[in-house]
Short mmCIF file of C-alpha atoms in Angstrom, two decimals:
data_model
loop_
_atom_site.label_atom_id
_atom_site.label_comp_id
_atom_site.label_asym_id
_atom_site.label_seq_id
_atom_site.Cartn_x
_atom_site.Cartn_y
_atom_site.Cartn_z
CA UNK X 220 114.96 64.38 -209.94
CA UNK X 221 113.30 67.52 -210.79
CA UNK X 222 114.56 69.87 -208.57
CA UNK X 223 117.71 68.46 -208.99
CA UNK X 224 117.52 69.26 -212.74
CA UNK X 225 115.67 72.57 -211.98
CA UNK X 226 118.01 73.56 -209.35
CA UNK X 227 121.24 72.12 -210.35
CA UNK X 228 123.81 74.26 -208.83
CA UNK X 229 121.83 73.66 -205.45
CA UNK X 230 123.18 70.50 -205.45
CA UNK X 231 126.44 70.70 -206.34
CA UNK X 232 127.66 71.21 -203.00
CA UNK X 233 125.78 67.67 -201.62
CA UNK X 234 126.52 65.71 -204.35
CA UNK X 235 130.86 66.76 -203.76
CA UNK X 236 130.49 65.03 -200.74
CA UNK X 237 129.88 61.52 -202.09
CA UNK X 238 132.92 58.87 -203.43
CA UNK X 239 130.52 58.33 -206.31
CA UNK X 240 127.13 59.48 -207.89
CA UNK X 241 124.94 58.21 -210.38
CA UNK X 242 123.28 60.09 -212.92
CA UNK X 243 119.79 60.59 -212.50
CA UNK X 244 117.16 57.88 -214.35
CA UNK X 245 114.92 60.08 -215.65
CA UNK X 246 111.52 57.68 -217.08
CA UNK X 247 111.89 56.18 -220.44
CA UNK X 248 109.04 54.68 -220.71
CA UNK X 249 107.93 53.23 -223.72
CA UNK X 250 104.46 55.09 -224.22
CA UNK X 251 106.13 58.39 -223.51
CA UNK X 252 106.95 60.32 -226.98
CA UNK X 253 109.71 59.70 -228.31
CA UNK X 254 110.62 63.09 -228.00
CA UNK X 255 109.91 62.86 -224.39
CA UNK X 256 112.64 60.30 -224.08
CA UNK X 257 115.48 61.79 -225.63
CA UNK X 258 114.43 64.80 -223.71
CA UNK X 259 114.99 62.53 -220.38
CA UNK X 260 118.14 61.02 -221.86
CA UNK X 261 119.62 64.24 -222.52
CA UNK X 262 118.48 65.42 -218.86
CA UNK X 263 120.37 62.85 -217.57
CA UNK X 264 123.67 63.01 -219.56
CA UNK X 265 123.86 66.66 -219.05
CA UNK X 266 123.74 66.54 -215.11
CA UNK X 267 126.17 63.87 -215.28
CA UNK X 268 128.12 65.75 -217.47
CA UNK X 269 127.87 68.93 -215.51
CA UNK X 270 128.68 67.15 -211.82
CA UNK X 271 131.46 66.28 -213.41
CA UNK X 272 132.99 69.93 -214.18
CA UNK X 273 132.99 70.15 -210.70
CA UNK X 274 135.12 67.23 -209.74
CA UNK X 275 132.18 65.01 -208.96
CA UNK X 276 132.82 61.68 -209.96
CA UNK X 277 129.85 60.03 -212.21
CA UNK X 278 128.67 56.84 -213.35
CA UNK X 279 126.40 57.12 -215.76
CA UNK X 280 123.06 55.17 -215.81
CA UNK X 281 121.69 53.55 -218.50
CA UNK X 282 118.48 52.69 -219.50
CA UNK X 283 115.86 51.90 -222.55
CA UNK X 284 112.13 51.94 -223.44
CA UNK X 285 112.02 49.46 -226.23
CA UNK X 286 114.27 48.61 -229.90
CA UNK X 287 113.86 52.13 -231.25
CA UNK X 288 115.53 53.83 -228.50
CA UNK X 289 118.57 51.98 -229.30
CA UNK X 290 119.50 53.79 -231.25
CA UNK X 291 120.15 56.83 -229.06
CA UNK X 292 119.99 55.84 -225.70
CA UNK X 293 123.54 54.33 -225.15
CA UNK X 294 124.91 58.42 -226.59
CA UNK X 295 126.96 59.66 -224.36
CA UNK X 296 127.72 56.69 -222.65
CA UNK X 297 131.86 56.02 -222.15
CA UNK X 298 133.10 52.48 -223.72
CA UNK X 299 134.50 50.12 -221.43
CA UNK X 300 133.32 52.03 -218.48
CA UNK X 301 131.43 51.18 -215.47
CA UNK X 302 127.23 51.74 -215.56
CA UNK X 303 124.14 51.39 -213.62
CA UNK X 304 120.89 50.16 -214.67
CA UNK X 305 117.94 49.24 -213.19
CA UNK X 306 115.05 47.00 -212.77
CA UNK X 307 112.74 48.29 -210.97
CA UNK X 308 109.46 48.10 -212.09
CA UNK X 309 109.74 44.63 -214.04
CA UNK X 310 108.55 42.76 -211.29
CA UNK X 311 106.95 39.09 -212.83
CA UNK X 312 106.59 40.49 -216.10
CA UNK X 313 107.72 38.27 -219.14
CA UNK X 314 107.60 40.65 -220.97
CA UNK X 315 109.53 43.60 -219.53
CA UNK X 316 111.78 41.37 -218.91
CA UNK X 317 112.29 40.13 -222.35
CA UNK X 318 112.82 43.83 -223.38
CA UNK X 319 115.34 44.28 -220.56
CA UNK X 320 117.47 41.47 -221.80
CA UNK X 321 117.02 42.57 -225.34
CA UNK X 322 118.40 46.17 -223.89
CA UNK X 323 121.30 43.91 -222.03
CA UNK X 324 122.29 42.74 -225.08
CA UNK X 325 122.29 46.17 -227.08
CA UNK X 326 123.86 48.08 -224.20
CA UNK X 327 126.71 45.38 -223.98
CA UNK X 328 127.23 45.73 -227.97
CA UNK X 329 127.33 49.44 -227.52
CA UNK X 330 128.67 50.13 -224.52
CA UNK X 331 131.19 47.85 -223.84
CA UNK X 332 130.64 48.24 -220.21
CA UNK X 333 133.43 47.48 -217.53
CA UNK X 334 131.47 46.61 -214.49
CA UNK X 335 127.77 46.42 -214.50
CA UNK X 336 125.66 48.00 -211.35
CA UNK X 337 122.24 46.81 -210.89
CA UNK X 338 119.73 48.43 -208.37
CA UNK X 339 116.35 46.14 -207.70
CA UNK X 340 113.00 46.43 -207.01
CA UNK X 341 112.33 45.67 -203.24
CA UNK X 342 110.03 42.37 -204.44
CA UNK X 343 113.01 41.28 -206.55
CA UNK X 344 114.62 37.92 -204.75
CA UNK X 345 117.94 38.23 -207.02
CA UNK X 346 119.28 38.71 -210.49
CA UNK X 347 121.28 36.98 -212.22
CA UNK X 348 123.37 38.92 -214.85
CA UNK X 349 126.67 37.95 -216.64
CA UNK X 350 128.84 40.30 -219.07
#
């Protein structure tokens, strides 16, 4: 994703070629600055926001490090629109994935999302997600 944000004009051309693109999901992760985050979260909404100036159409990604980036991480993010998250990298961790459904549950209330896209980790059997 770096060169992509580096470069991003590069791309442009590429990325015109596809029905549909997602935004990029830069790392949130939760021991990453918070500065650091919103940095990525910005990153992200920009080159969505930019593809889009050229026709490209964008669905934007969404994604969370813990309860205090709720309240900035859904910014940008259309209402009753269509999104992609992720979960890769929870694996068999309680845990992470008690803080991904606590981000469900926020991004829902915030977001209002349409349709929901999920991309998996390759050791990831299924998921099982209602809106």
């Amino acid at each position: 994703f770096e060169r992509i944000w580096n470069r991003p004009t590069v791309y442009v051309k590429q990325l015109s070629k596809f029905a549909l693109v997602a935004t990029p999901d830069f790392s949130l992760y939760s021991d990453y600055p918070v500065a650091m985050q919103i940095w990525n979260h910005y990153r992200k909404q920009w080159l969505g926001t930019y593809w889009q100036t050229y026709g490209i159409s964008v669905i934007p990604t969404v994604s969370w490090s813990n309860k205090n980036s709720f309240l900035w991480c859904f910014d940008g993010v259309p209402k009753d629109s269509p999104v992609i998250l992720s979960t890769v990298g929870l694996g068999n961790d309680r845990e992470a994935w008690k803080a991904f459904h606590e981000g469900w549950n926020a991004m829902k209330r915030c977001c209002h999302p349409s349709e929901v896209l999920i991309y998996k980790g390759k050791k990831q059997k299924k998921i099982i997600c209602l809106i």
